[in-house]
Amino acid sequence: MTGIAEFKIIGRVGAIKDVGTTVRVSIAANYSYKDKRSGDWVDNVKWNEVTIFNEATQGSSREI
C-alpha cells in the first residue's frame, strides 16, 4: 500500500543538497509562546530536514 503525506512548513530555506535521486532541504520555522512563569514571549527556531525522493526531485531544487 502506498501512502501520500502532505504538509506545509512555512519558514526560511537554509541549505539545498542534491544527492543522486534525492534532494535534501533544511527549513527554519520560527514559533513563539508565552512563558508561564515570567509572562514574557519566547521566540524559538525549529530546523526541519526534508528529503524529496525520485520523480518529485525533478525541478524541485529550482522551485524552492
PDB file of N, CA and C in Angstrom:
ATOM      1  N   MET A   1       0.841  -1.170   0.000  1.00  0.00           N
ATOM      2  CA  MET A   1       0.000   0.000   0.000  1.00  0.00           C
ATOM      3  C   MET A   1       0.891   1.239   0.000  1.00  0.00           C
ATOM      4  N   THR A   2       0.595   2.177  -0.882  1.00  0.00           N
ATOM      5  CA  THR A   2       1.360   3.400  -0.985  1.00  0.00           C
ATOM      6  C   THR A   2       0.568   4.541  -0.371  1.00  0.00           C
ATOM      7  N   GLY A   3       1.220   5.312   0.470  1.00  0.00           N
ATOM      8  CA  GLY A   3       0.555   6.447   1.099  1.00  0.00           C
ATOM      9  C   GLY A   3       1.220   7.750   0.709  1.00  0.00           C
ATOM     10  N   ILE A   4       0.461   8.811   0.789  1.00  0.00           N
ATOM     11  CA  ILE A   4       0.982  10.130   0.493  1.00  0.00           C
ATOM     12  C   ILE A   4       0.773  11.002   1.723  1.00  0.00           C
ATOM     13  N   ALA A   5       1.837  11.635   2.159  1.00  0.00           N
ATOM     14  CA  ALA A   5       1.748  12.559   3.279  1.00  0.00           C
ATOM     15  C   ALA A   5       1.886  13.976   2.735  1.00  0.00           C
ATOM     16  N   GLU A   6       0.973  14.827   3.120  1.00  0.00           N
ATOM     17  CA  GLU A   6       1.022  16.210   2.676  1.00  0.00           C
ATOM     18  C   GLU A   6       1.080  17.115   3.891  1.00  0.00           C
ATOM     19  N   PHE A   7       1.988  18.075   3.862  1.00  0.00           N
ATOM     20  CA  PHE A   7       2.126  19.001   4.970  1.00  0.00           C
ATOM     21  C   PHE A   7       2.752  20.290   4.461  1.00  0.00           C
ATOM     22  N   LYS A   8       2.674  21.326   5.277  1.00  0.00           N
ATOM     23  CA  LYS A   8       3.274  22.609   4.926  1.00  0.00           C
ATOM     24  C   LYS A   8       4.204  23.040   6.047  1.00  0.00           C
ATOM     25  N   ILE A   9       5.402  23.445   5.667  1.00  0.00           N
ATOM     26  CA  ILE A   9       6.336  24.051   6.594  1.00  0.00           C
ATOM     27  C   ILE A   9       6.606  25.449   6.052  1.00  0.00           C
ATOM     28  N   ILE A  10       6.260  26.450   6.820  1.00  0.00           N
ATOM     29  CA  ILE A  10       6.476  27.819   6.381  1.00  0.00           C
ATOM     30  C   ILE A  10       7.679  28.353   7.138  1.00  0.00           C
ATOM     31  N   GLY A  11       8.721  28.714   6.389  1.00  0.00           N
ATOM     32  CA  GLY A  11       9.933  29.196   7.029  1.00  0.00           C
ATOM     33  C   GLY A  11      10.955  29.627   6.010  1.00  0.00           C
ATOM     34  N   ARG A  12      12.193  29.652   6.435  1.00  0.00           N
ATOM     35  CA  ARG A  12      13.293  30.076   5.582  1.00  0.00           C
ATOM     36  C   ARG A  12      14.138  28.873   5.203  1.00  0.00           C
ATOM     37  N   VAL A  13      14.533  28.825   3.929  1.00  0.00           N
ATOM     38  CA  VAL A  13      15.353  27.726   3.424  1.00  0.00           C
ATOM     39  C   VAL A  13      16.800  27.974   3.827  1.00  0.00           C
ATOM     40  N   GLY A  14      17.408  26.949   4.440  1.00  0.00           N
ATOM     41  CA  GLY A  14      18.804  27.064   4.856  1.00  0.00           C
ATOM     42  C   GLY A  14      19.748  26.506   3.828  1.00  0.00           C
ATOM     43  N   ALA A  15      19.615  25.230   3.517  1.00  0.00           N
ATOM     44  CA  ALA A  15      20.521  24.572   2.576  1.00  0.00           C
ATOM     45  C   ALA A  15      19.734  23.627   1.678  1.00  0.00           C
ATOM     46  N   ILE A  16      20.184  23.528   0.439  1.00  0.00           N
ATOM     47  CA  ILE A  16      19.599  22.587  -0.514  1.00  0.00           C
ATOM     48  C   ILE A  16      20.735  21.715  -1.025  1.00  0.00           C
ATOM     49  N   LYS A  17      20.592  20.398  -0.874  1.00  0.00           N
ATOM     50  CA  LYS A  17      21.630  19.471  -1.312  1.00  0.00           C
ATOM     51  C   LYS A  17      21.031  18.470  -2.298  1.00  0.00           C
ATOM     52  N   ASP A  18      21.570  18.449  -3.517  1.00  0.00           N
ATOM     53  CA  ASP A  18      21.189  17.433  -4.496  1.00  0.00           C
ATOM     54  C   ASP A  18      22.078  16.220  -4.279  1.00  0.00           C
ATOM     55  N   VAL A  19      21.462  15.086  -3.918  1.00  0.00           N
ATOM     56  CA  VAL A  19      22.212  13.863  -3.649  1.00  0.00           C
ATOM     57  C   VAL A  19      21.625  12.754  -4.510  1.00  0.00           C
ATOM     58  N   GLY A  20      22.207  12.542  -5.683  1.00  0.00           N
ATOM     59  CA  GLY A  20      21.716  11.496  -6.580  1.00  0.00           C
ATOM     60  C   GLY A  20      20.281  11.738  -6.996  1.00  0.00           C
ATOM     61  N   THR A  21      19.389  10.815  -6.620  1.00  0.00           N
ATOM     62  CA  THR A  21      17.976  10.944  -6.991  1.00  0.00           C
ATOM     63  C   THR A  21      17.143  11.584  -5.892  1.00  0.00           C
ATOM     64  N   THR A  22      17.800  12.142  -4.875  1.00  0.00           N
ATOM     65  CA  THR A  22      17.062  12.814  -3.795  1.00  0.00           C
ATOM     66  C   THR A  22      17.538  14.252  -3.645  1.00  0.00           C
ATOM     67  N   VAL A  23      16.683  15.075  -3.063  1.00  0.00           N
ATOM     68  CA  VAL A  23      17.030  16.452  -2.715  1.00  0.00           C
ATOM     69  C   VAL A  23      16.761  16.618  -1.227  1.00  0.00           C
ATOM     70  N   ARG A  24      17.737  17.129  -0.497  1.00  0.00           N
ATOM     71  CA  ARG A  24      17.578  17.376   0.938  1.00  0.00           C
ATOM     72  C   ARG A  24      17.518  18.881   1.175  1.00  0.00           C
ATOM     73  N   VAL A  25      16.515  19.302   1.920  1.00  0.00           N
ATOM     74  CA  VAL A  25      16.284  20.716   2.166  1.00  0.00           C
ATOM     75  C   VAL A  25      16.206  20.960   3.670  1.00  0.00           C
ATOM     76  N   SER A  26      16.910  21.991   4.153  1.00  0.00           N
ATOM     77  CA  SER A  26      16.810  22.425   5.545  1.00  0.00           C
ATOM     78  C   SER A  26      15.922  23.661   5.587  1.00  0.00           C
ATOM     79  N   ILE A  27      14.914  23.640   6.464  1.00  0.00           N
ATOM     80  CA  ILE A  27      13.977  24.754   6.583  1.00  0.00           C
ATOM     81  C   ILE A  27      13.889  25.167   8.047  1.00  0.00           C
ATOM     82  N   ALA A  28      14.064  26.469   8.304  1.00  0.00           N
ATOM     83  CA  ALA A  28      13.952  27.007   9.663  1.00  0.00           C
ATOM     84  C   ALA A  28      12.569  27.611   9.840  1.00  0.00           C
ATOM     85  N   ALA A  29      11.832  27.125  10.829  1.00  0.00           N
ATOM     86  CA  ALA A  29      10.498  27.647  11.127  1.00  0.00           C
ATOM     87  C   ALA A  29      10.527  28.288  12.513  1.00  0.00           C
ATOM     88  N   ASN A  30      10.058  29.515  12.609  1.00  0.00           N
ATOM     89  CA  ASN A  30      10.013  30.239  13.883  1.00  0.00           C
ATOM     90  C   ASN A  30       8.666  30.022  14.560  1.00  0.00           C
ATOM     91  N   TYR A  31       8.688  29.970  15.877  1.00  0.00           N
ATOM     92  CA  TYR A  31       7.438  29.943  16.634  1.00  0.00           C
ATOM     93  C   TYR A  31       7.649  30.654  17.968  1.00  0.00           C
ATOM     94  N   SER A  32       6.580  31.197  18.508  1.00  0.00           N
ATOM     95  CA  SER A  32       6.633  31.943  19.759  1.00  0.00           C
ATOM     96  C   SER A  32       5.616  31.386  20.743  1.00  0.00           C
ATOM     97  N   TYR A  33       5.925  31.528  22.021  1.00  0.00           N
ATOM     98  CA  TYR A  33       4.967  31.163  23.063  1.00  0.00           C
ATOM     99  C   TYR A  33       5.207  32.055  24.274  1.00  0.00           C
ATOM    100  N   LYS A  34       4.222  32.125  25.122  1.00  0.00           N
ATOM    101  CA  LYS A  34       4.318  32.948  26.320  1.00  0.00           C
ATOM    102  C   LYS A  34       4.745  32.067  27.493  1.00  0.00           C
ATOM    103  N   ASP A  35       5.851  32.417  28.113  1.00  0.00           N
ATOM    104  CA  ASP A  35       6.373  31.672  29.255  1.00  0.00           C
ATOM    105  C   ASP A  35       5.395  31.794  30.433  1.00  0.00           C
ATOM    106  N   LYS A  36       5.030  30.661  31.029  1.00  0.00           N
ATOM    107  CA  LYS A  36       4.049  30.658  32.121  1.00  0.00           C
ATOM    108  C   LYS A  36       4.576  31.323  33.379  1.00  0.00           C
ATOM    109  N   ARG A  37       5.864  31.184  33.640  1.00  0.00           N
ATOM    110  CA  ARG A  37       6.433  31.735  34.874  1.00  0.00           C
ATOM    111  C   ARG A  37       6.653  33.244  34.793  1.00  0.00           C
ATOM    112  N   SER A  38       7.326  33.688  33.728  1.00  0.00           N
ATOM    113  CA  SER A  38       7.696  35.103  33.641  1.00  0.00           C
ATOM    114  C   SER A  38       6.654  35.950  32.913  1.00  0.00           C
ATOM    115  N   GLY A  39       5.852  35.323  32.072  1.00  0.00           N
ATOM    116  CA  GLY A  39       4.876  36.064  31.287  1.00  0.00           C
ATOM    117  C   GLY A  39       5.470  36.693  30.039  1.00  0.00           C
ATOM    118  N   ASP A  40       6.775  36.476  29.798  1.00  0.00           N
ATOM    119  CA  ASP A  40       7.446  37.018  28.616  1.00  0.00           C
ATOM    120  C   ASP A  40       7.229  36.113  27.404  1.00  0.00           C
ATOM    121  N   TRP A  41       7.263  36.736  26.226  1.00  0.00           N
ATOM    122  CA  TRP A  41       7.186  35.960  24.995  1.00  0.00           C
ATOM    123  C   TRP A  41       8.562  35.396  24.677  1.00  0.00           C
ATOM    124  N   VAL A  42       8.611  34.128  24.288  1.00  0.00           N
ATOM    125  CA  VAL A  42       9.856  33.439  23.954  1.00  0.00           C
ATOM    126  C   VAL A  42       9.799  33.058  22.478  1.00  0.00           C
ATOM    127  N   ASP A  43      10.863  33.413  21.724  1.00  0.00           N
ATOM    128  CA  ASP A  43      10.960  33.058  20.307  1.00  0.00           C
ATOM    129  C   ASP A  43      11.895  31.863  20.157  1.00  0.00           C
ATOM    130  N   ASN A  44      11.481  30.869  19.389  1.00  0.00           N
ATOM    131  CA  ASN A  44      12.293  29.688  19.131  1.00  0.00           C
ATOM    132  C   ASN A  44      12.359  29.418  17.635  1.00  0.00           C
ATOM    133  N   VAL A  45      13.410  28.721  17.235  1.00  0.00           N
ATOM    134  CA  VAL A  45      13.574  28.303  15.841  1.00  0.00           C
ATOM    135  C   VAL A  45      13.685  26.787  15.815  1.00  0.00           C
ATOM    136  N   LYS A  46      12.924  26.157  14.947  1.00  0.00           N
ATOM    137  CA  LYS A  46      12.967  24.704  14.764  1.00  0.00           C
ATOM    138  C   LYS A  46      13.463  24.421  13.354  1.00  0.00           C
ATOM    139  N   TRP A  47      14.578  23.698  13.235  1.00  0.00           N
ATOM    140  CA  TRP A  47      15.103  23.323  11.926  1.00  0.00           C
ATOM    141  C   TRP A  47      14.481  21.993  11.513  1.00  0.00           C
ATOM    142  N   ASN A  48      13.958  21.946  10.295  1.00  0.00           N
ATOM    143  CA  ASN A  48      13.334  20.748   9.749  1.00  0.00           C
ATOM    144  C   ASN A  48      14.132  20.275   8.550  1.00  0.00           C
ATOM    145  N   GLU A  49      14.431  18.996   8.510  1.00  0.00           N
ATOM    146  CA  GLU A  49      15.123  18.397   7.373  1.00  0.00           C
ATOM    147  C   GLU A  49      14.089  17.659   6.526  1.00  0.00           C
ATOM    148  N   VAL A  50      13.975  18.039   5.266  1.00  0.00           N
ATOM    149  CA  VAL A  50      13.008  17.433   4.361  1.00  0.00           C
ATOM    150  C   VAL A  50      13.768  16.744   3.238  1.00  0.00           C
ATOM    151  N   THR A  51      13.425  15.499   2.947  1.00  0.00           N
ATOM    152  CA  THR A  51      14.037  14.757   1.849  1.00  0.00           C
ATOM    153  C   THR A  51      12.972  14.465   0.804  1.00  0.00           C
ATOM    154  N   ILE A  52      13.272  14.834  -0.439  1.00  0.00           N
ATOM    155  CA  ILE A  52      12.354  14.621  -1.559  1.00  0.00           C
ATOM    156  C   ILE A  52      12.946  13.511  -2.427  1.00  0.00           C
ATOM    157  N   PHE A  53      12.140  12.487  -2.731  1.00  0.00           N
ATOM    158  CA  PHE A  53      12.622  11.311  -3.440  1.00  0.00           C
ATOM    159  C   PHE A  53      12.141  11.240  -4.887  1.00  0.00           C
ATOM    160  N   ASN A  54      12.896  10.509  -5.700  1.00  0.00           N
ATOM    161  CA  ASN A  54      12.550  10.058  -7.043  1.00  0.00           C
ATOM    162  C   ASN A  54      12.030  11.140  -7.985  1.00  0.00           C
ATOM    163  N   GLU A  55      10.875  10.905  -8.631  1.00  0.00           N
ATOM    164  CA  GLU A  55      10.367  11.801  -9.661  1.00  0.00           C
ATOM    165  C   GLU A  55      10.049  13.196  -9.122  1.00  0.00           C
ATOM    166  N   ALA A  56       9.720  13.299  -7.860  1.00  0.00           N
ATOM    167  CA  ALA A  56       9.392  14.599  -7.263  1.00  0.00           C
ATOM    168  C   ALA A  56      10.610  15.517  -7.220  1.00  0.00           C
ATOM    169  N   THR A  57      11.820  14.961  -7.359  1.00  0.00           N
ATOM    170  CA  THR A  57      13.025  15.781  -7.286  1.00  0.00           C
ATOM    171  C   THR A  57      13.254  16.586  -8.553  1.00  0.00           C
ATOM    172  N   GLN A  58      12.673  16.186  -9.657  1.00  0.00           N
ATOM    173  CA  GLN A  58      12.921  16.887 -10.910  1.00  0.00           C
ATOM    174  C   GLN A  58      12.339  18.295 -10.839  1.00  0.00           C
ATOM    175  N   GLY A  59      13.227  19.272 -10.827  1.00  0.00           N
ATOM    176  CA  GLY A  59      12.817  20.664 -10.769  1.00  0.00           C
ATOM    177  C   GLY A  59      12.548  21.185  -9.371  1.00  0.00           C
ATOM    178  N   SER A  60      12.567  20.318  -8.347  1.00  0.00           N
ATOM    179  CA  SER A  60      12.207  20.771  -7.002  1.00  0.00           C
ATOM    180  C   SER A  60      13.237  21.738  -6.429  1.00  0.00           C
ATOM    181  N   SER A  61      14.526  21.538  -6.706  1.00  0.00           N
ATOM    182  CA  SER A  61      15.522  22.442  -6.144  1.00  0.00           C
ATOM    183  C   SER A  61      15.440  23.828  -6.777  1.00  0.00           C
ATOM    184  N   ARG A  62      14.926  23.913  -7.997  1.00  0.00           N
ATOM    185  CA  ARG A  62      14.727  25.221  -8.639  1.00  0.00           C
ATOM    186  C   ARG A  62      13.499  25.920  -8.078  1.00  0.00           C
ATOM    187  N   GLU A  63      12.473  25.165  -7.682  1.00  0.00           N
ATOM    188  CA  GLU A  63      11.235  25.755  -7.189  1.00  0.00           C
ATOM    189  C   GLU A  63      11.355  26.238  -5.757  1.00  0.00           C
ATOM    190  N   ILE A  64      12.239  25.655  -4.994  1.00  0.00           N
ATOM    191  CA  ILE A  64      12.407  26.033  -3.596  1.00  0.00           C
ATOM    192  C   ILE A  64      13.183  27.294  -3.569  1.00  0.00           C
TER     193      ILE A  64
END
